[in-house]
Short mmCIF file of C-alpha atoms in Angstrom, two decimals:
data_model
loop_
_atom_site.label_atom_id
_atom_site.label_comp_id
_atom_site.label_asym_id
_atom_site.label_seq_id
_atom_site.Cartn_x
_atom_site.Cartn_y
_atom_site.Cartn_z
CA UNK A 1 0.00 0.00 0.00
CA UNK A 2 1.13 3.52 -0.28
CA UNK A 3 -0.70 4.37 2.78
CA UNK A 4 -0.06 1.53 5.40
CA UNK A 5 -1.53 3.58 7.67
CA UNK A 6 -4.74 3.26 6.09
CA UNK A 7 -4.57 -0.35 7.74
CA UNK A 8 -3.73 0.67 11.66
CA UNK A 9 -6.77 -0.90 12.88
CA UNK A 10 -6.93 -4.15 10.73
CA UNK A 11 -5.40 -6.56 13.02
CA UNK A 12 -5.14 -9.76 10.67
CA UNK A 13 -3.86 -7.23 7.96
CA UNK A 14 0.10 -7.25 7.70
CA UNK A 15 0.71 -4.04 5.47
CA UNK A 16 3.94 -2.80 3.85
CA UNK A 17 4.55 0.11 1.89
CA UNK A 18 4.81 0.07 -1.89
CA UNK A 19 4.64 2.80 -4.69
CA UNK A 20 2.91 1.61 -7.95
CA UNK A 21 5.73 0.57 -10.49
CA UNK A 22 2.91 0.08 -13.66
CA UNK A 23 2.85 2.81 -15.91
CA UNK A 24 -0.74 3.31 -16.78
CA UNK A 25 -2.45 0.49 -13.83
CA UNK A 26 -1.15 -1.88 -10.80
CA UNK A 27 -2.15 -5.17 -12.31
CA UNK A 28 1.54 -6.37 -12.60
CA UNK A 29 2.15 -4.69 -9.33
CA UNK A 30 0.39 -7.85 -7.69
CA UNK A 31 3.57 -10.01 -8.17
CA UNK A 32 5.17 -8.12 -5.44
CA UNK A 33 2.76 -9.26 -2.89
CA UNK A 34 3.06 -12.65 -3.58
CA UNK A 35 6.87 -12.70 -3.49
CA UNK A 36 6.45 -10.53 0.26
CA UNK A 37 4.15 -13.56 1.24
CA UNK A 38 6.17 -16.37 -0.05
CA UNK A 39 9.12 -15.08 1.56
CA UNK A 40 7.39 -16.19 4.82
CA UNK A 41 4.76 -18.75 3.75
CA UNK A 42 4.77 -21.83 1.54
CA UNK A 43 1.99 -20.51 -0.15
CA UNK A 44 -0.25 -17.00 -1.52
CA UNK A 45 -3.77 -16.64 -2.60
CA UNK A 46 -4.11 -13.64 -4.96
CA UNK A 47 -7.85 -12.81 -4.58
CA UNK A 48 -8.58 -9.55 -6.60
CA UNK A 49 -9.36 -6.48 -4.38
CA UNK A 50 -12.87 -6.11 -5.45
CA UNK A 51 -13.74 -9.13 -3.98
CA UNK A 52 -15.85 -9.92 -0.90
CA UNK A 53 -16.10 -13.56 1.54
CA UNK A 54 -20.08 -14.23 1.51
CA UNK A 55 -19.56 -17.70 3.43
CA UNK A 56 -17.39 -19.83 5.71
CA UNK A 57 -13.48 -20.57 4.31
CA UNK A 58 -12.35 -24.01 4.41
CA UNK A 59 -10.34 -24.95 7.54
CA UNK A 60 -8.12 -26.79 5.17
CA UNK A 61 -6.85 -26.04 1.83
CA UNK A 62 -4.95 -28.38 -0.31
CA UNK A 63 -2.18 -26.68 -2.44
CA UNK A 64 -0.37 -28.30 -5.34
CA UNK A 65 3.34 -26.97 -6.29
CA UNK A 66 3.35 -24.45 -8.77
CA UNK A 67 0.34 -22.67 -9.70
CA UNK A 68 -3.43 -23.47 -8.53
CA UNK A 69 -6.54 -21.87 -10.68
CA UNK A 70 -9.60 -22.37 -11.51
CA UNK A 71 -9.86 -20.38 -15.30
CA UNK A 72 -8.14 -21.70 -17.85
CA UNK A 73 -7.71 -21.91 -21.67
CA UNK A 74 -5.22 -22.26 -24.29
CA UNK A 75 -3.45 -18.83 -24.73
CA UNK A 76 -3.48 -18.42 -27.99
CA UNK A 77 -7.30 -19.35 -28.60
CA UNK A 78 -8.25 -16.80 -25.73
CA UNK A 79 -6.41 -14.30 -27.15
CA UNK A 80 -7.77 -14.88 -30.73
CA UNK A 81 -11.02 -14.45 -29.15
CA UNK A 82 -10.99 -11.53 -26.74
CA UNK A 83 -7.96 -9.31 -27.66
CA UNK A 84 -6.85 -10.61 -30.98
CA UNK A 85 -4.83 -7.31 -31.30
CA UNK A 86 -2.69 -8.60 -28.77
CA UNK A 87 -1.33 -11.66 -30.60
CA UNK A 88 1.10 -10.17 -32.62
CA UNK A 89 3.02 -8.96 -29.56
CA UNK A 90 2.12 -12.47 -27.69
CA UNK A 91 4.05 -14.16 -30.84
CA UNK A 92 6.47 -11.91 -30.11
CA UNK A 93 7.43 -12.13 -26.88
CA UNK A 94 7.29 -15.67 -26.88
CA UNK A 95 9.92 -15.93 -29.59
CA UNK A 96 12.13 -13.80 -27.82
CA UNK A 97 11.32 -16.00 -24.80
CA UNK A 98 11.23 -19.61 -26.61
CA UNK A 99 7.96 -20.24 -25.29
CA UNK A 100 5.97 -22.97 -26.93
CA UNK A 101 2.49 -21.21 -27.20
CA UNK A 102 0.65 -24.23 -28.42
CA UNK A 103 1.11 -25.25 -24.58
CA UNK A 104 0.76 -21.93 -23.09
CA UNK A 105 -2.42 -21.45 -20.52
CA UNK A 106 -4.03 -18.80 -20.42
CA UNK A 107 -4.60 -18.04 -16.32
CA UNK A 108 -7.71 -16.04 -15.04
CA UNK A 109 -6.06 -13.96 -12.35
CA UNK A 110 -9.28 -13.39 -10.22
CA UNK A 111 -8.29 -16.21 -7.74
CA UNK A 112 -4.86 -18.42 -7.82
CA UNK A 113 -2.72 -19.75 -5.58
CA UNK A 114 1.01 -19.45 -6.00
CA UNK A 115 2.76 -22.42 -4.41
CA UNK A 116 6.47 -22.60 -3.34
CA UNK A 117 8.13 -25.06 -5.45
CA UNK A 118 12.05 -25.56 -5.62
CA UNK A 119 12.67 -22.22 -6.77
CA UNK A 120 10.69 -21.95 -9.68
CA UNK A 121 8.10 -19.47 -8.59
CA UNK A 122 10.64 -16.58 -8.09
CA UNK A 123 11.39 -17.11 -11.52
CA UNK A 124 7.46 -17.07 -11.87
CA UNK A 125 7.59 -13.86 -10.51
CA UNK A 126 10.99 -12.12 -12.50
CA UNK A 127 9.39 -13.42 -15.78
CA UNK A 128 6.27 -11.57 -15.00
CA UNK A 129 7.93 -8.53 -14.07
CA UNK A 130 9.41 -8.98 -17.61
CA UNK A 131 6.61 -9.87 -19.69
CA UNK A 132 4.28 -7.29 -18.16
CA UNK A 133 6.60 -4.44 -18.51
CA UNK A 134 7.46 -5.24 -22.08
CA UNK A 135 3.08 -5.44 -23.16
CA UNK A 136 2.84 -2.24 -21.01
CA UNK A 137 5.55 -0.53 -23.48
CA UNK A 138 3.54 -1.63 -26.19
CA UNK A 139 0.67 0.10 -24.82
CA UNK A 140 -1.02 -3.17 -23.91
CA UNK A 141 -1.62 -2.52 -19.46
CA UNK A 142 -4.04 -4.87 -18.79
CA UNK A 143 -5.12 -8.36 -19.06
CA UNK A 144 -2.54 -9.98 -16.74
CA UNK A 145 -4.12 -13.50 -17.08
CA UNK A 146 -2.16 -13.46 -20.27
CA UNK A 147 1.23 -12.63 -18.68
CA UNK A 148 0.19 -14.98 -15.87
CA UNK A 149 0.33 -17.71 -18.28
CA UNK A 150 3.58 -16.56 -20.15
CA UNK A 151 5.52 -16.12 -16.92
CA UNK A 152 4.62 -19.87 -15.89
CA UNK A 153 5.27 -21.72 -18.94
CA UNK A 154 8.84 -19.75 -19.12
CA UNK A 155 9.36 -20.48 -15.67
CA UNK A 156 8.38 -24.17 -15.47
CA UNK A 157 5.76 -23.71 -13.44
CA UNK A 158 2.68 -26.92 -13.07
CA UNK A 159 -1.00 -25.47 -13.65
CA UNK A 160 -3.60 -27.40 -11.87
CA UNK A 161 -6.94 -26.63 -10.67
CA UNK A 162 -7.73 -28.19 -7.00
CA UNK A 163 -11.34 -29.03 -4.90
CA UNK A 164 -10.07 -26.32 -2.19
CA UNK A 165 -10.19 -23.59 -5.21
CA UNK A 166 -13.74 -24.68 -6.36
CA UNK A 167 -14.52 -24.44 -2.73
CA UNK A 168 -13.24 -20.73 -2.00
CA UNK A 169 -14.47 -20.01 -5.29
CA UNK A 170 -18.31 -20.56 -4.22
CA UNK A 171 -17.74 -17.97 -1.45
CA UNK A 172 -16.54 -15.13 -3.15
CA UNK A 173 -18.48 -12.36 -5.04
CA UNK A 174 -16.49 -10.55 -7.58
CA UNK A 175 -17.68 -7.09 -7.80
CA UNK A 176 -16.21 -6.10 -11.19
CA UNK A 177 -15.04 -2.55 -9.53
CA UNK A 178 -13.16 -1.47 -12.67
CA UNK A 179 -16.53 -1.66 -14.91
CA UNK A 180 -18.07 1.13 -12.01
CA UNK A 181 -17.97 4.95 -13.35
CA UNK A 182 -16.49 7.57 -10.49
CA UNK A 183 -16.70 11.23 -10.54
CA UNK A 184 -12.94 12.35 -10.90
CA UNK A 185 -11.99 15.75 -10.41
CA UNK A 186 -9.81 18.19 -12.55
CA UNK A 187 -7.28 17.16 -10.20
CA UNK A 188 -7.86 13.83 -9.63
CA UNK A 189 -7.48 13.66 -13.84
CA UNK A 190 -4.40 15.62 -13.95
CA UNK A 191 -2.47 13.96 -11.17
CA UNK A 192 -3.62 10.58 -12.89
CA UNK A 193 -2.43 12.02 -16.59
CA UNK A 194 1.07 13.49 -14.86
CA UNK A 195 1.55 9.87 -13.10
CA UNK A 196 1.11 8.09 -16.36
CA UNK A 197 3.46 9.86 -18.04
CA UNK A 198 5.90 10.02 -15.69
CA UNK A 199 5.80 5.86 -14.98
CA UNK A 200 6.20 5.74 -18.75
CA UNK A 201 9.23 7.77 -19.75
CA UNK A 202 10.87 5.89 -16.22
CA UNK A 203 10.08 2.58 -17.31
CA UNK A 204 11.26 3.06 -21.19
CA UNK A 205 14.76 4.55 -19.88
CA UNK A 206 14.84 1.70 -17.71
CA UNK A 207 14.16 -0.65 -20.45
CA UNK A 208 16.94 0.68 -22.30
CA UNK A 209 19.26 -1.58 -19.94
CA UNK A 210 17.93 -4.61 -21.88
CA UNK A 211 17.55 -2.66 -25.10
CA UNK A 212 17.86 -6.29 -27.14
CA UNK A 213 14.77 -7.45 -25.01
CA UNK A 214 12.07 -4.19 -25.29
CA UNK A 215 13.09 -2.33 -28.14
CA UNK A 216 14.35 -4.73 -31.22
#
């Protein structure tokens, strides 16, 4: 959070301070939570912010290595579908990459669980720093499922879908906060228009340091 003092009186909330690294949203930004939490557990549930518990949480939850959700589909046929003006940079990337798309899963990022497993999810989480910044620079900032899946198949990581998923699944409500029009003030716009552009030129000089990578 950039306010963890917004969380004082949350005592089963452990909050540390972060400053958004996305240029335009903080989609990709979600990787660093799971590598604060698997620094200390064996295992993170990503649940999307706009999300609320409407029943009782299984006591017990069994956890796979690798990566546990419940939406999935071949990459390249979800992206065909609902952004097909993202596959050119998806064939892309995973040249660069040598990832074999034709076994690439597509991950819906609304619920997983991230699972310790012999090192492989911090390179999970370096690839998806990678791959997100490089769609981002390509003026592609959202859709992280798609990265999701990217990151794992470069990384090695096992996809599987488990009974304790289905089971936390049925007691969330996803509120779809994103879809919900706010009023915004002059200022609200302008410090959200100065942000973007200043996240942008910082990440494309950054970028620069693997030139080869972002920019051929």
């Amino acid at each position: 959070s950039d306010d963890v003092n917004d969380f004082d009186n949350c005592k089963n909330v452990v909050a540390f301070k972060h400053q958004q690294t996305g240029i335009l949203h903080c989609y990709h930004d979600k990787r660093f939570e799971i590598e604060k939490a698997l620094s200390s557990f064996r295992v993170a549930i990503q649940i999307d912010a706009d999300t609320r518990i409407i029943g009782s949480l299984p006591e017990t939850i069994e956890v796979l290595p690798g990566i546990t959700a419940g939406h999935q589909a071949n990459l390249v046929k979800h992206v065909e579908k609902y952004n097909p003006e993202r596959l050119k940079p998806l064939k892309q990337i995973a040249s660069k990459l040598d990832i074999p798309l034709d076994k690439a899963i597509y991950i819906g990022e609304s619920l997983v669980f991230v699972s310790r497993d012999g090192g492989k999810e911090k390179e999970f989480i370096k690839q998806w720093g990678m791959i997100g910044r490089y769609f981002e620079l390509k003026g592609i900032h959202g859709g992280e499922g798609i990265i999701l899946g990217l990151a794992a198949a470069k990384a090695g990581l096992t996809i599987s879908r488990s009974s304790s998923w289905d089971r936390i699944n049925e007691v969330k409500k996803h509120l779809d906060a994103s879809h919900e029009k706010t009023q915004k003030t002059f200022w609200d716009s302008l410090k959200r228009k100065l942000g973007y552009h200043y996240n942008f030129n910082r990440a494309r000089v950054a970028a620069l340091k693997d030139f080869e990578f972002y920019y051929r």
